């Protein structure tokens, strides 16, 4: 049976945070920022003792840790500048630490996986005044140049340089090594539909997979693309974690998209969960990019303005999203005759 996780962008979780997660029926916690772990600022990678202490605390509330994030590969590494070897060393050491802690999934971020920005973001006002993220191709008048073949191949060469080191470590420590699709999925971004194919062609290891983001992929191609990719990557066992959000429109069809509440976009979320079940997915469903409801104070990021990108206690939007997913998972079990 699929479980529910939420993303946090800090390791400084209060008792209130963890109590509310437990009360809402959350199963796992995903840690979205590699820099948030104790030890990273001091030595470049997490401290094992403090990581184990954090996991024991999370477990004491009936939860557990699921996906964690490695230290970022910055422009220094991607441009092969002096000192870039240290970033690869830090990420490698982080894999070992997370592996020794018994955690199942690590995500690696790469600078440039979301550039260039070809869209203009805007405040999307929806049902009852709820605020969500919108992005439009048509609103940007002076668009930056899309990277050419040479730039794309340079990114790929640095990506493969990193994965040649990290994949064997992930295998040794029985970790799933994942990447997230490029968000926003503009033309020229490396982790789109073709990029995902390229990754598993080059690294066919069973330990390489994806944080599959339903919303990001729907922004690139709508419901049909999402269903096709779940079928394809799910059958291959490459979906390690699912980020679930609903959207209205897509860049190819409307030249724009808006994130939406789970029941208020173009996607049939129940059908998505059903498709995941059909391909044997048993990991976590992580509701993400939460719509801001009246009275909410949400965790914002300038790259995804108007989206709640991380857990906030007492958030109406988070409570709604978690309850909605729990209800759908219950309905799915009933639909399959497992209750």
Coordinates of C-alpha atoms in Angstrom, one line a residue:
X1 CA 0.0 0.0 0.0
X2 CA 1.2 3.5 -0.8
X3 CA 2.1 5.8 2.1
X4 CA 2.1 9.6 2.5
X5 CA 5.1 11.8 3.0
X6 CA 5.7 15.5 3.3
X7 CA 8.7 17.7 2.4
X8 CA 10.4 19.8 5.0
X9 CA 13.2 22.3 4.2
X10 CA 14.8 22.3 7.7
X11 CA 16.0 19.7 10.2
X12 CA 14.8 21.9 13.1
X13 CA 11.4 20.2 13.5
X14 CA 9.5 21.2 16.5
X15 CA 7.3 18.9 18.6
X16 CA 4.4 20.7 17.2
X17 CA 5.5 19.9 13.6
X18 CA 5.9 16.2 14.4
X19 CA 2.7 15.9 16.5
X20 CA 0.6 17.4 13.7
X21 CA 2.2 15.2 11.1
X22 CA 1.3 12.2 13.3
X23 CA -2.2 13.5 13.9
X24 CA -2.8 14.0 10.1
X25 CA -1.7 10.5 9.3
X26 CA 1.6 11.2 7.6
X27 CA 3.9 8.3 7.4
X28 CA 7.3 9.7 6.3
X29 CA 9.2 12.9 6.2
X30 CA 11.2 14.0 3.1
X31 CA 14.1 16.4 3.6
X32 CA 14.3 18.8 0.7
X33 CA 17.5 20.7 1.3
X34 CA 20.9 19.1 1.5
X35 CA 22.3 22.1 3.3
X36 CA 19.9 21.7 6.2
X37 CA 21.5 18.6 7.7
X38 CA 23.8 19.1 10.8
X39 CA 27.4 19.0 9.7
X40 CA 27.0 20.2 6.1
X41 CA 27.9 23.8 6.8
X42 CA 30.9 22.8 8.9
X43 CA 32.4 19.9 6.9
X44 CA 30.4 19.8 3.6
X45 CA 28.4 16.6 4.3
X46 CA 26.1 15.4 7.1
X47 CA 27.3 14.2 10.5
X48 CA 26.2 10.6 11.1
X49 CA 25.7 10.8 14.8
X50 CA 23.5 13.9 14.6
X51 CA 21.6 12.3 11.6
X52 CA 20.9 9.2 13.6
X53 CA 19.7 11.3 16.5
X54 CA 17.3 13.2 14.1
X55 CA 16.0 9.9 12.8
X56 CA 15.4 8.5 16.3
X57 CA 13.4 11.7 17.2
X58 CA 11.3 11.5 14.1
X59 CA 10.6 7.8 14.8
X60 CA 9.5 8.6 18.4
X61 CA 6.5 10.3 16.9
X62 CA 5.5 7.2 14.8
X63 CA 7.0 8.6 11.6
X64 CA 10.2 7.8 9.7
X65 CA 12.6 9.5 7.3
X66 CA 12.2 8.7 3.6
X67 CA 13.9 10.8 1.0
X68 CA 16.9 13.0 1.9
X69 CA 18.9 15.4 -0.3
X70 CA 22.6 15.4 -1.1
X71 CA 24.7 18.6 -1.1
X72 CA 24.0 20.5 -4.3
X73 CA 26.3 20.6 -7.3
X74 CA 26.6 24.3 -7.9
X75 CA 27.8 26.3 -10.9
X76 CA 31.4 25.6 -9.7
X77 CA 31.0 21.9 -10.3
X78 CA 28.9 22.2 -13.5
X79 CA 31.4 24.6 -15.0
X80 CA 34.4 22.5 -13.9
X81 CA 35.9 25.4 -12.0
X82 CA 38.7 25.1 -9.4
X83 CA 37.5 23.4 -6.2
X84 CA 34.7 21.5 -8.0
X85 CA 36.3 18.2 -7.0
X86 CA 35.4 19.0 -3.3
X87 CA 31.7 19.1 -4.2
X88 CA 31.8 15.6 -5.7
X89 CA 33.7 14.4 -2.6
X90 CA 31.1 16.0 -0.3
X91 CA 28.2 14.4 -2.2
X92 CA 30.0 11.0 -2.2
X93 CA 30.5 11.2 1.6
X94 CA 26.9 12.2 2.1
X95 CA 25.8 9.1 0.2
X96 CA 27.9 7.0 2.6
X97 CA 26.5 8.7 5.6
X98 CA 22.9 8.4 4.5
X99 CA 23.6 4.7 3.6
X100 CA 25.1 4.0 7.0
X101 CA 22.0 5.5 8.6
X102 CA 19.8 3.1 6.6
X103 CA 17.9 5.7 4.6
X104 CA 16.3 4.5 1.4
X105 CA 16.3 7.4 -1.1
X106 CA 18.7 10.3 -1.9
X107 CA 18.2 13.1 -4.4
X108 CA 20.9 15.0 -6.2
X109 CA 20.4 18.5 -7.4
X110 CA 22.4 20.1 -10.3
X111 CA 22.7 23.8 -11.0
X112 CA 21.2 24.6 -14.4
X113 CA 18.6 21.9 -14.5
X114 CA 15.9 24.5 -14.4
X115 CA 17.4 27.2 -16.7
X116 CA 16.7 29.2 -18.7
X117 CA 13.5 30.8 -17.5
X118 CA 11.3 31.3 -20.5
X119 CA 8.1 31.9 -18.6
X120 CA 6.8 34.8 -16.5
X121 CA 5.4 33.8 -13.1
X122 CA 2.2 35.4 -11.8
X123 CA -0.2 35.2 -8.9
X124 CA -3.0 32.8 -10.0
X125 CA -6.2 33.6 -8.0
X126 CA -8.6 30.6 -8.0
X127 CA -11.6 29.2 -6.1
X128 CA -12.7 31.5 -3.3
X129 CA -9.5 33.6 -3.7
X130 CA -7.1 30.8 -3.1
X131 CA -3.6 31.8 -4.4
X132 CA -1.5 29.5 -6.6
X133 CA 1.5 29.7 -8.8
X134 CA 1.0 30.5 -12.5
X135 CA 3.6 30.7 -15.3
X136 CA 3.1 31.9 -18.9
X137 CA 5.2 31.8 -22.0
X138 CA 3.3 34.7 -23.6
X139 CA 3.9 37.2 -20.8
X140 CA 7.7 37.3 -21.2
X141 CA 8.6 39.8 -23.9
X142 CA 12.4 39.5 -23.9
X143 CA 13.1 35.8 -23.6
X144 CA 16.6 34.5 -22.9
X145 CA 18.3 32.3 -25.5
X146 CA 17.7 28.6 -25.1
X147 CA 21.0 26.7 -24.6
X148 CA 22.3 25.1 -27.8
X149 CA 23.7 21.7 -28.3
X150 CA 27.1 22.5 -27.0
X151 CA 25.7 23.8 -23.7
X152 CA 23.4 20.8 -23.4
X153 CA 26.2 18.4 -24.0
X154 CA 28.4 20.2 -21.5
X155 CA 25.7 19.8 -18.8
X156 CA 25.4 16.1 -19.7
X157 CA 29.2 15.6 -19.4
X158 CA 29.2 17.0 -15.9
X159 CA 26.1 15.1 -14.9
X160 CA 27.7 11.8 -16.1
X161 CA 30.9 12.7 -14.3
X162 CA 29.0 12.9 -11.1
X163 CA 26.9 9.8 -11.6
X164 CA 29.8 7.7 -12.5
X165 CA 31.0 8.2 -9.0
X166 CA 27.7 8.2 -7.2
X167 CA 25.9 5.3 -8.7
X168 CA 28.4 2.6 -7.5
X169 CA 28.2 4.1 -4.0
X170 CA 24.4 4.0 -4.1
X171 CA 24.7 0.3 -5.1
X172 CA 27.1 -0.4 -2.3
X173 CA 24.9 1.2 0.3
X174 CA 21.6 0.0 -1.2
X175 CA 20.3 3.5 -1.8
X176 CA 18.0 4.7 -4.6
X177 CA 19.8 7.6 -6.3
X178 CA 17.3 10.0 -7.8
X179 CA 16.8 13.2 -9.7
X180 CA 13.7 15.4 -10.0
X181 CA 12.4 16.6 -13.4
X182 CA 13.3 20.2 -14.4
X183 CA 10.8 22.6 -12.9
X184 CA 9.7 24.7 -14.9
X185 CA 9.8 22.3 -17.8
X186 CA 10.9 24.8 -20.4
X187 CA 12.5 23.9 -23.7
X188 CA 16.1 23.2 -23.3
X189 CA 16.0 22.1 -19.7
X190 CA 17.9 18.8 -19.3
X191 CA 15.6 16.7 -17.1
X192 CA 12.5 16.6 -19.3
X193 CA 11.0 13.5 -21.0
X194 CA 14.0 12.8 -23.2
X195 CA 16.5 13.6 -20.5
X196 CA 14.9 11.0 -18.2
X197 CA 15.2 8.4 -20.9
X198 CA 18.8 9.4 -21.4
X199 CA 19.7 9.0 -17.7
X200 CA 18.5 5.4 -17.4
X201 CA 20.0 4.5 -20.8
X202 CA 23.4 5.7 -19.6
X203 CA 22.9 4.3 -16.0
X204 CA 20.7 1.2 -16.1
X205 CA 21.4 0.4 -12.5
X206 CA 18.5 -0.7 -10.4
X207 CA 19.6 1.9 -7.9
X208 CA 19.0 4.8 -10.3
X209 CA 15.5 6.3 -10.4
X210 CA 13.3 9.4 -10.2
X211 CA 11.4 11.6 -7.8
X212 CA 8.5 11.6 -10.3
X213 CA 6.7 15.0 -10.1
X214 CA 3.2 14.7 -11.5
X215 CA 2.7 18.4 -11.5
X216 CA 5.9 19.2 -13.4
X217 CA 5.3 16.6 -16.0
X218 CA 1.7 17.7 -16.5
X219 CA 3.0 21.2 -17.1
X220 CA 5.0 19.8 -20.0
X221 CA 2.3 17.6 -21.5
X222 CA -0.9 17.2 -19.6
X223 CA -2.6 14.1 -18.2
X224 CA -1.8 11.9 -21.2
X225 CA 2.0 12.4 -20.7
X226 CA 1.7 11.7 -17.0
X227 CA -0.1 8.4 -17.5
X228 CA 2.3 7.3 -20.2
X229 CA 5.4 8.1 -18.1
X230 CA 4.0 6.4 -15.0
X231 CA 3.3 3.3 -17.1
X232 CA 6.8 3.4 -18.7
X233 CA 9.0 4.3 -15.7
X234 CA 6.8 2.5 -13.2
X235 CA 7.1 -0.9 -15.1
X236 CA 10.9 -0.4 -15.0
X237 CA 10.9 0.2 -11.3
X238 CA 12.3 3.8 -11.7
X239 CA 9.7 5.7 -9.7
X240 CA 11.0 6.0 -6.2
X241 CA 8.9 8.8 -4.9
X242 CA 5.8 10.7 -6.3
X243 CA 5.3 14.4 -5.9
X244 CA 1.5 14.9 -6.4
X245 CA -0.1 18.2 -7.4
X246 CA -2.8 19.2 -9.8
X247 CA -2.5 21.8 -12.5
X248 CA -4.6 23.7 -15.0
X249 CA -3.3 24.0 -18.6
X250 CA 0.1 23.1 -19.9
X251 CA 2.9 24.9 -21.8
X252 CA 2.2 23.1 -25.1
X253 CA -1.6 23.4 -25.0
X254 CA -2.3 26.8 -23.3
X255 CA 1.1 28.4 -23.3
X256 CA 0.7 28.6 -19.6
X257 CA -0.2 26.6 -16.5
X258 CA -1.5 27.2 -13.0
X259 CA -1.0 24.9 -10.0
X260 CA -4.3 24.0 -8.4
X261 CA -5.9 22.2 -5.4
X262 CA -5.9 18.5 -5.8
X263 CA -9.6 18.4 -6.8
X264 CA -9.6 21.5 -8.9
X265 CA -7.2 21.0 -11.9
X266 CA -7.2 19.2 -15.2
X267 CA -5.9 15.9 -13.8
X268 CA -8.0 13.1 -12.4
X269 CA -5.8 12.3 -9.3
X270 CA -7.6 9.1 -8.5
X271 CA -6.8 7.7 -12.0
X272 CA -3.1 8.7 -11.4
X273 CA -3.0 6.7 -8.1
X274 CA -4.8 3.8 -9.8
X275 CA -2.1 3.8 -12.6
X276 CA 0.6 3.9 -10.0
X277 CA -1.0 0.9 -8.3
X278 CA -1.2 -1.0 -11.6
X279 CA 2.6 -0.7 -12.2
X280 CA 3.3 -1.9 -8.6
X281 CA 4.3 1.3 -7.0
X282 CA 4.3 1.0 -3.2
X283 CA 6.3 4.1 -2.2
X284 CA 5.2 7.5 -0.8
X285 CA 2.8 10.0 -2.2
X286 CA 4.1 13.5 -1.4
X287 CA 1.6 16.4 -1.9
X288 CA 3.7 19.3 -3.0
X289 CA 3.5 23.0 -4.0
X290 CA 0.5 23.7 -1.7
X291 CA -2.0 26.3 -2.7
X292 CA -2.3 29.2 -0.3
X293 CA -5.7 29.3 1.4
X294 CA -7.1 32.2 3.5
X295 CA -5.1 32.6 6.7
X296 CA -2.2 30.4 5.6
X297 CA 1.4 31.2 6.1
X298 CA 3.3 29.1 3.7
X299 CA 6.9 28.2 3.0
X300 CA 7.8 30.3 -0.1
X301 CA 10.7 30.2 -2.5
X302 CA 11.5 32.9 -5.1
X303 CA 11.9 30.2 -7.8
X304 CA 8.3 29.0 -7.2
X305 CA 6.5 32.1 -6.0
X306 CA 3.0 31.5 -4.6
X307 CA 3.6 27.8 -3.9
X308 CA 4.0 26.2 -0.5
X309 CA 7.1 24.2 -1.1
X310 CA 7.7 22.8 2.4
X311 CA 5.7 21.7 5.4
X312 CA 4.2 24.4 7.7
X313 CA 2.4 23.5 10.9
X314 CA -1.2 24.5 11.2
X315 CA -1.4 25.1 7.4
X316 CA -5.0 24.6 6.1
X317 CA -3.6 23.8 2.7
X318 CA -1.4 21.1 4.0
X319 CA -4.2 19.6 6.0
X320 CA -6.5 19.6 3.0
X321 CA -3.9 18.0 0.7
X322 CA -3.0 15.2 3.2
X323 CA -6.6 14.5 4.0
X324 CA -7.5 14.3 0.3
X325 CA -4.7 11.9 -0.5
X326 CA -5.6 9.7 2.5
X327 CA -9.2 9.6 1.3
X328 CA -8.1 8.6 -2.2
X329 CA -5.8 5.8 -0.9
X330 CA -8.7 4.5 1.2
X331 CA -11.0 4.6 -1.9
X332 CA -8.3 2.8 -3.9
X333 CA -8.1 0.0 -1.4
X334 CA -11.9 -0.3 -1.4
X335 CA -11.9 -0.2 -5.2
X336 CA -9.5 -3.1 -5.2
X337 CA -11.5 -5.0 -2.6
X338 CA -8.7 -4.9 0.0
X339 CA -10.8 -3.5 2.9

